[in-house]
Amino acid sequence: MRANCSANTQNEGTVHPERGSTPYACLVGTNELAALLSVTPRTIGNLLQKRRIPVLKVGSLNRFNVQRVLESLEKKEAK
């Protein structure tokens, strides 16, 4: 699965991949991550509470690097 870095939903902002290739160049919000993983935003909240996925806090908002989330979930699944 690959994220397209063009998140543009209400209250989530827009991600600009052309600004650089830093690890934080492609961040998505909770709703985008839930859509990419085909789960509900509540499931993302549960995974956060259990500390199963990495998160970057930006003010009061949660932002996720999709690649790191997928790697984290694959590591947990392999155990």
mmCIF file of N, CA, C and O in Angstrom:
data_model
loop_
_atom_site.group_PDB
_atom_site.id
_atom_site.type_symbol
_atom_site.label_atom_id
_atom_site.label_comp_id
_atom_site.label_asym_id
_atom_site.label_seq_id
_atom_site.Cartn_x
_atom_site.Cartn_y
_atom_site.Cartn_z
ATOM 1 N N MET A 1 0.845 -1.176 0.000
ATOM 2 C CA MET A 1 0.000 0.000 0.000
ATOM 3 C C MET A 1 0.889 1.237 0.000
ATOM 4 O O MET A 1 1.875 1.298 0.696
ATOM 5 N N ARG A 2 0.492 2.242 -0.772
ATOM 6 C CA ARG A 2 1.299 3.437 -0.861
ATOM 7 C C ARG A 2 0.419 4.665 -0.752
ATOM 8 O O ARG A 2 -0.595 4.775 -1.425
ATOM 9 N N ALA A 3 0.821 5.610 0.088
ATOM 10 C CA ALA A 3 0.060 6.844 0.261
ATOM 11 C C ALA A 3 0.413 7.820 -0.842
ATOM 12 O O ALA A 3 1.537 7.851 -1.315
ATOM 13 N N ASN A 4 -0.539 8.636 -1.236
ATOM 14 C CA ASN A 4 -0.277 9.559 -2.323
ATOM 15 C C ASN A 4 0.040 10.972 -1.848
ATOM 16 O O ASN A 4 0.121 11.869 -2.642
ATOM 17 N N CYS A 5 0.186 11.211 -0.596
ATOM 18 C CA CYS A 5 0.632 12.495 -0.036
ATOM 19 C C CYS A 5 -0.186 13.690 -0.479
ATOM 20 O O CYS A 5 0.302 14.797 -0.479
ATOM 21 N N SER A 6 -1.407 13.499 -0.894
ATOM 22 C CA SER A 6 -2.216 14.637 -1.309
ATOM 23 C C SER A 6 -3.459 14.725 -0.452
ATOM 24 O O SER A 6 -4.565 14.836 -0.944
ATOM 25 N N ALA A 7 -3.259 14.632 0.849
ATOM 26 C CA ALA A 7 -4.379 14.707 1.780
ATOM 27 C C ALA A 7 -4.992 16.096 1.713
ATOM 28 O O ALA A 7 -4.305 17.087 1.834
ATOM 29 N N ASN A 8 -6.273 16.150 1.518
ATOM 30 C CA ASN A 8 -6.942 17.434 1.470
ATOM 31 C C ASN A 8 -8.377 17.254 1.931
ATOM 32 O O ASN A 8 -9.303 17.308 1.156
ATOM 33 N N THR A 9 -8.538 17.013 3.233
ATOM 34 C CA THR A 9 -9.868 16.851 3.787
ATOM 35 C C THR A 9 -10.121 17.940 4.811
ATOM 36 O O THR A 9 -9.208 18.604 5.271
ATOM 37 N N GLN A 10 -11.333 18.105 5.172
ATOM 38 C CA GLN A 10 -11.738 19.152 6.099
ATOM 39 C C GLN A 10 -10.979 19.055 7.412
ATOM 40 O O GLN A 10 -10.851 17.998 7.991
ATOM 41 N N ASN A 11 -10.423 20.160 7.872
ATOM 42 C CA ASN A 11 -9.701 20.287 9.133
ATOM 43 C C ASN A 11 -8.399 19.496 9.182
ATOM 44 O O ASN A 11 -7.793 19.397 10.221
ATOM 45 N N GLU A 12 -7.948 18.939 8.092
ATOM 46 C CA GLU A 12 -6.720 18.145 8.119
ATOM 47 C C GLU A 12 -5.565 18.827 7.388
ATOM 48 O O GLU A 12 -4.441 18.444 7.544
ATOM 49 N N GLY A 13 -5.819 19.819 6.551
ATOM 50 C CA GLY A 13 -4.743 20.508 5.864
ATOM 51 C C GLY A 13 -4.285 19.763 4.631
ATOM 52 O O GLY A 13 -4.802 18.724 4.275
ATOM 53 N N THR A 14 -3.288 20.323 3.982
ATOM 54 C CA THR A 14 -2.747 19.735 2.766
ATOM 55 C C THR A 14 -1.283 19.411 2.978
ATOM 56 O O THR A 14 -0.544 20.199 3.540
ATOM 57 N N VAL A 15 -0.857 18.258 2.520
ATOM 58 C CA VAL A 15 0.526 17.829 2.623
ATOM 59 C C VAL A 15 1.197 18.107 1.298
ATOM 60 O O VAL A 15 0.642 17.833 0.241
ATOM 61 N N HIS A 16 2.399 18.690 1.327
ATOM 62 C CA HIS A 16 3.117 19.054 0.117
ATOM 63 C C HIS A 16 4.395 18.247 -0.021
ATOM 64 O O HIS A 16 5.421 18.613 0.529
ATOM 65 N N PRO A 17 4.372 17.125 -0.784
ATOM 66 C CA PRO A 17 5.555 16.290 -0.912
ATOM 67 C C PRO A 17 6.701 16.973 -1.645
ATOM 68 O O PRO A 17 7.848 16.614 -1.465
ATOM 69 N N GLU A 18 6.419 18.008 -2.463
ATOM 70 C CA GLU A 18 7.467 18.655 -3.223
ATOM 71 C C GLU A 18 8.377 19.543 -2.365
ATOM 72 O O GLU A 18 9.389 20.011 -2.825
ATOM 73 N N ARG A 19 8.028 19.750 -1.114
ATOM 74 C CA ARG A 19 8.832 20.608 -0.245
ATOM 75 C C ARG A 19 10.090 19.933 0.272
ATOM 76 O O ARG A 19 10.873 20.528 0.956
ATOM 77 N N GLY A 20 10.285 18.697 -0.041
ATOM 78 C CA GLY A 20 11.489 18.016 0.392
ATOM 79 C C GLY A 20 11.219 16.552 0.639
ATOM 80 O O GLY A 20 10.085 16.109 0.677
ATOM 81 N N SER A 21 12.283 15.805 0.804
ATOM 82 C CA SER A 21 12.118 14.371 1.018
ATOM 83 C C SER A 21 12.523 13.994 2.433
ATOM 84 O O SER A 21 13.144 12.972 2.652
ATOM 85 N N THR A 22 12.196 14.835 3.381
ATOM 86 C CA THR A 22 12.479 14.534 4.770
ATOM 87 C C THR A 22 11.529 13.444 5.242
ATOM 88 O O THR A 22 10.525 13.175 4.588
ATOM 89 N N PRO A 23 11.819 12.803 6.364
ATOM 90 C CA PRO A 23 10.904 11.774 6.869
ATOM 91 C C PRO A 23 9.501 12.306 7.144
ATOM 92 O O PRO A 23 8.555 11.552 7.215
ATOM 93 N N TYR A 24 9.371 13.613 7.283
ATOM 94 C CA TYR A 24 8.076 14.205 7.598
ATOM 95 C C TYR A 24 7.419 14.842 6.381
ATOM 96 O O TYR A 24 6.458 15.569 6.503
ATOM 97 N N ALA A 25 7.932 14.564 5.187
ATOM 98 C CA ALA A 25 7.389 15.177 3.975
ATOM 99 C C ALA A 25 5.996 14.653 3.657
ATOM 100 O O ALA A 25 5.205 15.343 3.044
ATOM 101 N N CYS A 26 5.686 13.451 4.090
ATOM 102 C CA CYS A 26 4.389 12.857 3.750
ATOM 103 C C CYS A 26 3.667 12.437 5.025
ATOM 104 O O CYS A 26 3.709 11.276 5.414
ATOM 105 N N LEU A 27 3.026 13.380 5.658
ATOM 106 C CA LEU A 27 2.277 13.103 6.874
ATOM 107 C C LEU A 27 0.790 13.161 6.576
ATOM 108 O O LEU A 27 0.343 13.981 5.778
ATOM 109 N N VAL A 28 0.043 12.281 7.214
ATOM 110 C CA VAL A 28 -1.411 12.270 7.040
ATOM 111 C C VAL A 28 -2.072 12.356 8.410
ATOM 112 O O VAL A 28 -1.469 12.043 9.426
ATOM 113 N N GLY A 29 -3.321 12.762 8.404
ATOM 114 C CA GLY A 29 -4.098 12.845 9.626
ATOM 115 C C GLY A 29 -4.784 11.517 9.940
ATOM 116 O O GLY A 29 -4.664 10.534 9.210
ATOM 117 N N THR A 30 -5.517 11.515 11.029
ATOM 118 C CA THR A 30 -6.193 10.305 11.491
ATOM 119 C C THR A 30 -7.179 9.766 10.464
ATOM 120 O O THR A 30 -7.210 8.563 10.187
ATOM 121 N N ASN A 31 -7.985 10.643 9.884
ATOM 122 C CA ASN A 31 -8.990 10.190 8.917
ATOM 123 C C ASN A 31 -8.349 9.608 7.666
ATOM 124 O O ASN A 31 -8.822 8.589 7.138
ATOM 125 N N GLU A 32 -7.275 10.243 7.173
ATOM 126 C CA GLU A 32 -6.596 9.719 5.988
ATOM 127 C C GLU A 32 -5.955 8.369 6.270
ATOM 128 O O GLU A 32 -6.023 7.454 5.439
ATOM 129 N N LEU A 33 -5.328 8.237 7.442
ATOM 130 C CA LEU A 33 -4.707 6.960 7.797
ATOM 131 C C LEU A 33 -5.767 5.870 7.906
ATOM 132 O O LEU A 33 -5.565 4.761 7.418
ATOM 133 N N ALA A 34 -6.878 6.194 8.524
ATOM 134 C CA ALA A 34 -7.963 5.214 8.648
ATOM 135 C C ALA A 34 -8.446 4.774 7.268
ATOM 136 O O ALA A 34 -8.653 3.582 7.027
ATOM 137 N N ALA A 35 -8.588 5.713 6.348
ATOM 138 C CA ALA A 35 -9.030 5.376 4.995
ATOM 139 C C ALA A 35 -7.997 4.508 4.283
ATOM 140 O O ALA A 35 -8.355 3.534 3.604
ATOM 141 N N LEU A 36 -6.717 4.827 4.431
ATOM 142 C CA LEU A 36 -5.664 4.042 3.792
ATOM 143 C C LEU A 36 -5.602 2.620 4.323
ATOM 144 O O LEU A 36 -5.319 1.682 3.576
ATOM 145 N N LEU A 37 -5.875 2.445 5.615
ATOM 146 C CA LEU A 37 -5.821 1.123 6.231
ATOM 147 C C LEU A 37 -7.167 0.410 6.195
ATOM 148 O O LEU A 37 -7.279 -0.722 6.670
ATOM 149 N N SER A 38 -8.175 1.069 5.684
ATOM 150 C CA SER A 38 -9.538 0.526 5.613
ATOM 151 C C SER A 38 -10.085 0.166 6.988
ATOM 152 O O SER A 38 -10.647 -0.914 7.201
ATOM 153 N N VAL A 39 -9.882 1.075 7.927
ATOM 154 C CA VAL A 39 -10.415 0.929 9.280
ATOM 155 C C VAL A 39 -11.095 2.242 9.656
ATOM 156 O O VAL A 39 -11.052 3.207 8.907
ATOM 157 N N THR A 40 -11.702 2.285 10.829
ATOM 158 C CA THR A 40 -12.352 3.509 11.285
ATOM 159 C C THR A 40 -11.353 4.378 12.048
ATOM 160 O O THR A 40 -10.347 3.876 12.562
ATOM 161 N N PRO A 41 -11.625 5.673 12.139
ATOM 162 C CA PRO A 41 -10.757 6.539 12.946
ATOM 163 C C PRO A 41 -10.687 6.071 14.409
ATOM 164 O O PRO A 41 -9.665 6.251 15.076
ATOM 165 N N ARG A 42 -11.751 5.466 14.892
ATOM 166 C CA ARG A 42 -11.729 4.951 16.259
ATOM 167 C C ARG A 42 -10.681 3.835 16.413
ATOM 168 O O ARG A 42 -10.012 3.736 17.442
ATOM 169 N N THR A 43 -10.528 2.999 15.393
ATOM 170 C CA THR A 43 -9.511 1.950 15.427
ATOM 171 C C THR A 43 -8.118 2.567 15.502
ATOM 172 O O THR A 43 -7.258 2.077 16.236
ATOM 173 N N ILE A 44 -7.901 3.653 14.783
ATOM 174 C CA ILE A 44 -6.614 4.350 14.845
ATOM 175 C C ILE A 44 -6.393 4.856 16.268
ATOM 176 O O ILE A 44 -5.304 4.732 16.823
ATOM 177 N N GLY A 45 -7.423 5.405 16.882
ATOM 178 C CA GLY A 45 -7.325 5.857 18.271
ATOM 179 C C GLY A 45 -6.983 4.713 19.214
ATOM 180 O O GLY A 45 -6.169 4.872 20.126
ATOM 181 N N ASN A 46 -7.581 3.563 18.999
ATOM 182 C CA ASN A 46 -7.285 2.393 19.829
ATOM 183 C C ASN A 46 -5.838 1.942 19.651
ATOM 184 O O ASN A 46 -5.162 1.588 20.622
ATOM 185 N N LEU A 47 -5.358 1.944 18.407
ATOM 186 C CA LEU A 47 -3.956 1.576 18.151
ATOM 187 C C LEU A 47 -2.998 2.563 18.810
ATOM 188 O O LEU A 47 -1.956 2.173 19.331
ATOM 189 N N LEU A 48 -3.369 3.838 18.805
ATOM 190 C CA LEU A 48 -2.551 4.851 19.478
ATOM 191 C C LEU A 48 -2.516 4.610 20.986
ATOM 192 O O LEU A 48 -1.454 4.694 21.615
ATOM 193 N N GLN A 49 -3.669 4.331 21.556
ATOM 194 C CA GLN A 49 -3.762 4.109 22.993
ATOM 195 C C GLN A 49 -2.922 2.908 23.415
ATOM 196 O O GLN A 49 -2.299 2.926 24.473
ATOM 197 N N LYS A 50 -2.878 1.886 22.575
ATOM 198 C CA LYS A 50 -2.086 0.688 22.863
ATOM 199 C C LYS A 50 -0.620 0.845 22.457
ATOM 200 O O LYS A 50 0.169 -0.079 22.623
ATOM 201 N N ARG A 51 -0.292 2.018 21.883
ATOM 202 C CA ARG A 51 1.075 2.334 21.429
ATOM 203 C C ARG A 51 1.575 1.343 20.388
ATOM 204 O O ARG A 51 2.726 0.932 20.407
ATOM 205 N N ARG A 52 0.720 0.976 19.471
ATOM 206 C CA ARG A 52 1.085 0.037 18.408
ATOM 207 C C ARG A 52 1.526 0.747 17.145
ATOM 208 O O ARG A 52 2.108 0.127 16.265
ATOM 209 N N ILE A 53 1.235 2.058 17.022
ATOM 210 C CA ILE A 53 1.654 2.814 15.843
ATOM 211 C C ILE A 53 2.341 4.107 16.275
ATOM 212 O O ILE A 53 1.982 4.699 17.289
ATOM 213 N N PRO A 54 3.344 4.548 15.504
ATOM 214 C CA PRO A 54 4.045 5.800 15.840
ATOM 215 C C PRO A 54 3.214 7.011 15.428
ATOM 216 O O PRO A 54 2.488 6.982 14.434
ATOM 217 N N VAL A 55 3.333 8.067 16.195
ATOM 218 C CA VAL A 55 2.566 9.281 15.947
ATOM 219 C C VAL A 55 3.464 10.494 16.149
ATOM 220 O O VAL A 55 4.401 10.469 16.955
ATOM 221 N N LEU A 56 3.188 11.551 15.413
ATOM 222 C CA LEU A 56 3.856 12.826 15.591
ATOM 223 C C LEU A 56 2.789 13.825 15.994
ATOM 224 O O LEU A 56 1.818 14.027 15.253
ATOM 225 N N LYS A 57 2.937 14.402 17.169
ATOM 226 C CA LYS A 57 1.971 15.394 17.636
ATOM 227 C C LYS A 57 2.369 16.760 17.086
ATOM 228 O O LYS A 57 3.500 17.190 17.240
ATOM 229 N N VAL A 58 1.431 17.429 16.434
ATOM 230 C CA VAL A 58 1.631 18.782 15.937
ATOM 231 C C VAL A 58 0.564 19.625 16.604
ATOM 232 O O VAL A 58 -0.596 19.602 16.200
ATOM 233 N N GLY A 59 0.953 20.308 17.661
ATOM 234 C CA GLY A 59 -0.030 21.007 18.471
ATOM 235 C C GLY A 59 -0.938 19.983 19.117
ATOM 236 O O GLY A 59 -0.488 19.087 19.815
ATOM 237 N N SER A 60 -2.213 20.078 18.839
ATOM 238 C CA SER A 60 -3.162 19.096 19.381
ATOM 239 C C SER A 60 -3.547 18.040 18.344
ATOM 240 O O SER A 60 -4.390 17.193 18.625
ATOM 241 N N LEU A 61 -2.921 18.092 17.172
ATOM 242 C CA LEU A 61 -3.270 17.168 16.091
ATOM 243 C C LEU A 61 -2.286 16.008 16.009
ATOM 244 O O LEU A 61 -1.096 16.163 16.279
ATOM 245 N N ASN A 62 -2.788 14.853 15.631
ATOM 246 C CA ASN A 62 -1.947 13.688 15.392
ATOM 247 C C ASN A 62 -1.625 13.613 13.907
ATOM 248 O O ASN A 62 -2.519 13.744 13.075
ATOM 249 N N ARG A 63 -0.363 13.403 13.595
ATOM 250 C CA ARG A 63 0.068 13.216 12.220
ATOM 251 C C ARG A 63 0.843 11.909 12.144
ATOM 252 O O ARG A 63 1.553 11.536 13.076
ATOM 253 N N PHE A 64 0.711 11.220 11.018
ATOM 254 C CA PHE A 64 1.298 9.900 10.867
ATOM 255 C C PHE A 64 2.113 9.825 9.585
ATOM 256 O O PHE A 64 1.672 10.290 8.536
ATOM 257 N N ASN A 65 3.286 9.207 9.672
ATOM 258 C CA ASN A 65 4.069 8.856 8.499
ATOM 259 C C ASN A 65 3.594 7.460 8.115
ATOM 260 O O ASN A 65 3.819 6.500 8.854
ATOM 261 N N VAL A 66 2.937 7.345 6.991
ATOM 262 C CA VAL A 66 2.285 6.099 6.599
ATOM 263 C C VAL A 66 3.284 4.950 6.527
ATOM 264 O O VAL A 66 3.000 3.844 6.997
ATOM 265 N N GLN A 67 4.459 5.201 5.970
ATOM 266 C CA GLN A 67 5.453 4.140 5.841
ATOM 267 C C GLN A 67 5.862 3.597 7.212
ATOM 268 O O GLN A 67 5.951 2.391 7.410
ATOM 269 N N ARG A 68 6.091 4.485 8.178
ATOM 270 C CA ARG A 68 6.469 4.050 9.524
ATOM 271 C C ARG A 68 5.341 3.297 10.209
ATOM 272 O O ARG A 68 5.579 2.332 10.943
ATOM 273 N N VAL A 69 4.104 3.717 9.984
ATOM 274 C CA VAL A 69 2.955 3.021 10.572
ATOM 275 C C VAL A 69 2.867 1.606 10.021
ATOM 276 O O VAL A 69 2.694 0.639 10.779
ATOM 277 N N LEU A 70 3.007 1.471 8.701
ATOM 278 C CA LEU A 70 2.942 0.145 8.088
ATOM 279 C C LEU A 70 4.064 -0.763 8.595
ATOM 280 O O LEU A 70 3.834 -1.936 8.890
ATOM 281 N N GLU A 71 5.268 -0.215 8.714
ATOM 282 C CA GLU A 71 6.390 -0.997 9.231
ATOM 283 C C GLU A 71 6.124 -1.440 10.668
ATOM 284 O O GLU A 71 6.396 -2.583 11.024
ATOM 285 N N SER A 72 5.574 -0.550 11.476
ATOM 286 C CA SER A 72 5.285 -0.865 12.865
ATOM 287 C C SER A 72 4.228 -1.974 12.962
ATOM 288 O O SER A 72 4.376 -2.908 13.768
ATOM 289 N N LEU A 73 3.199 -1.878 12.161
ATOM 290 C CA LEU A 73 2.154 -2.895 12.185
ATOM 291 C C LEU A 73 2.672 -4.247 11.692
ATOM 292 O O LEU A 73 2.291 -5.293 12.219
ATOM 293 N N GLU A 74 3.551 -4.230 10.712
ATOM 294 C CA GLU A 74 4.135 -5.486 10.219
ATOM 295 C C GLU A 74 5.026 -6.124 11.266
ATOM 296 O O GLU A 74 5.011 -7.349 11.432
ATOM 297 N N LYS A 75 5.782 -5.321 12.016
ATOM 298 C CA LYS A 75 6.629 -5.859 13.091
ATOM 299 C C LYS A 75 5.777 -6.502 14.171
ATOM 300 O O LYS A 75 6.093 -7.576 14.657
ATOM 301 N N LYS A 76 4.695 -5.848 14.548
ATOM 302 C CA LYS A 76 3.807 -6.385 15.586
ATOM 303 C C LYS A 76 3.146 -7.671 15.110
ATOM 304 O O LYS A 76 2.921 -8.585 15.894
ATOM 305 N N GLU A 77 2.826 -7.742 13.813
ATOM 306 C CA GLU A 77 2.173 -8.914 13.272
ATOM 307 C C GLU A 77 3.122 -10.111 13.216
ATOM 308 O O GLU A 77 2.710 -11.249 13.436
ATOM 309 N N ALA A 78 4.405 -9.852 12.984
ATOM 310 C CA ALA A 78 5.390 -10.927 12.856
ATOM 311 C C ALA A 78 5.692 -11.588 14.195
ATOM 312 O O ALA A 78 6.156 -12.724 14.218
ATOM 313 N N LYS A 79 5.421 -10.916 15.302
ATOM 314 C CA LYS A 79 5.743 -11.469 16.615
ATOM 315 C C LYS A 79 4.851 -12.609 17.008
ATOM 316 O O LYS A 79 3.842 -12.918 16.700
#
